[in-house]
Coordinates of C-alpha atoms in Angstrom, one line a residue:
X20 CA 0.0 0.0 0.0
X21 CA 1.1 3.5 -0.7
X22 CA -0.4 6.7 0.7
X23 CA 0.0 10.0 -1.1
X24 CA -0.8 13.5 0.1
X25 CA -0.5 16.6 -2.1
X26 CA -0.1 20.1 -1.0
X27 CA 0.9 23.5 -2.4
X28 CA -2.0 24.4 -4.7
X29 CA -3.7 27.8 -4.7
X30 CA -4.8 30.8 -6.7
X31 CA -2.2 32.6 -8.8
X32 CA -2.2 35.2 -11.5
X33 CA -1.1 34.3 -15.0
X34 CA 2.6 34.2 -15.3
X35 CA 3.0 33.3 -11.7
X36 CA 4.5 30.2 -10.1
X37 CA 3.5 27.5 -7.6
X38 CA 5.2 24.5 -6.1
X39 CA 3.3 21.3 -5.5
X40 CA 4.5 18.7 -3.1
X41 CA 3.5 15.1 -2.7
X42 CA 4.4 13.2 0.4
X43 CA 4.5 9.4 0.1
X44 CA 4.3 6.7 2.8
X45 CA 4.0 2.9 2.8
X46 CA 6.2 1.0 0.4
X47 CA 9.9 2.0 -0.2
X48 CA 9.6 5.2 -2.1
X49 CA 12.5 4.5 -4.5
X50 CA 10.8 1.3 -5.7
X51 CA 8.2 3.0 -7.8
X52 CA 7.8 5.7 -10.4
X53 CA 5.9 8.9 -9.7
X54 CA 3.7 11.0 -11.9
X55 CA 1.6 14.2 -11.8
X56 CA -1.8 14.4 -13.5
X57 CA -4.4 17.1 -13.7
X58 CA -8.1 17.2 -14.3
X59 CA -10.0 20.4 -15.3
X60 CA -13.8 20.7 -14.9
X61 CA -15.6 18.6 -17.6
X62 CA -12.4 17.1 -18.9
X63 CA -10.7 13.8 -18.5
X64 CA -7.7 13.4 -16.2
X65 CA -4.5 14.0 -18.2
X66 CA -0.8 13.3 -17.8
X67 CA 1.4 16.2 -16.9
X68 CA 4.8 14.9 -15.8
X69 CA 6.6 11.8 -14.5
X70 CA 9.9 10.9 -12.9
X71 CA 11.7 7.5 -12.8
X72 CA 12.4 5.6 -9.6
X73 CA 15.9 7.0 -9.3
X74 CA 14.9 10.5 -10.4
X75 CA 17.4 10.5 -13.2
X76 CA 14.7 10.6 -16.0
X77 CA 11.7 12.8 -16.4
X78 CA 9.0 13.2 -19.0
X79 CA 6.5 16.0 -19.7
X80 CA 3.4 16.6 -21.8
X81 CA 4.2 19.0 -24.5
X82 CA 2.0 21.8 -23.1
X83 CA 4.1 22.1 -20.0
X84 CA 7.6 21.5 -21.3
X85 CA 9.9 24.4 -20.3
X86 CA 7.5 25.6 -17.7
X87 CA 7.0 22.8 -15.2
X88 CA 9.7 20.7 -13.5
X89 CA 9.3 17.4 -11.7
X90 CA 11.8 16.1 -9.2
X91 CA 11.9 13.7 -6.4
X92 CA 13.8 13.3 -3.1
X93 CA 14.0 9.6 -2.2
X94 CA 15.5 10.4 1.2
X95 CA 12.4 12.5 2.1
X96 CA 9.8 10.4 0.2
X97 CA 8.6 13.4 -1.7
X98 CA 8.0 14.4 -5.3
X99 CA 7.7 18.0 -6.3
X100 CA 6.2 19.8 -9.3
X101 CA 7.3 23.3 -9.9
X102 CA 4.9 25.3 -12.1
X103 CA 6.3 28.4 -13.7
X104 CA 4.8 30.8 -16.3
X105 CA 1.3 29.6 -15.4
X106 CA -1.5 30.1 -17.8
X107 CA -5.3 30.1 -17.2
X108 CA -5.5 26.8 -19.1
X109 CA -3.3 25.2 -16.4
X110 CA -6.3 25.5 -14.0
X111 CA -7.2 22.1 -12.7
X112 CA -7.0 19.7 -9.8
X113 CA -3.5 18.3 -9.7
X114 CA -2.9 14.7 -8.5
X115 CA 0.2 12.8 -7.8
X116 CA 0.3 9.1 -8.5
X117 CA 2.5 6.1 -7.9
X118 CA 3.4 3.6 -10.6
X119 CA 4.4 0.3 -9.0
X120 CA 4.6 -1.8 -12.1
X121 CA 6.6 0.3 -14.6
X122 CA 10.0 -0.8 -13.3
X123 CA 12.5 1.7 -14.6
X124 CA 10.3 3.0 -17.4
X125 CA 8.2 6.2 -17.4
X126 CA 4.6 5.7 -18.1
X127 CA 1.9 8.3 -19.0
X128 CA -1.4 6.4 -18.9
X129 CA -3.8 7.0 -16.1
X130 CA -4.6 3.3 -15.9
X131 CA -1.0 2.4 -15.4
X132 CA -0.8 4.2 -12.0
X133 CA -1.8 2.3 -8.9
X134 CA -2.2 4.8 -6.1
X135 CA -3.5 8.4 -6.1
X136 CA -3.5 11.3 -3.8
X137 CA -6.6 13.3 -3.0
X138 CA -5.6 16.2 -5.3
X139 CA -4.8 19.9 -4.9
X140 CA -6.5 22.7 -6.7
X141 CA -4.5 25.1 -8.9
X142 CA -6.4 28.1 -10.2
X143 CA -4.7 30.6 -12.6
X144 CA -6.5 33.9 -13.1
X145 CA -6.1 35.9 -16.3

């Protein structure tokens, strides 16, 4: 079992920044990959970014490349998502998720992730 708790969301103006944090507990943190997803009202949950077990490899959806940065600290059992140059279309509930079965690959499909946090709201005003 893995428990995930997100924090750091909020309201920010366009062009601003936020830092989302996800604290994990349960299984050994370095044994699974981590991802961030988001879901806007009326839309399906979509992949945002992911990081490999070691933290050496990352992957982003095209719409956030160059603006968002994912990282993990295996000593602190946390994964961060730094959001810069925010746009109104980034408004969504952001979820962190754990991928226990991807071994050392990075996966982007919602169905491939096994555990989810409760989500944190990010609202970007224009």
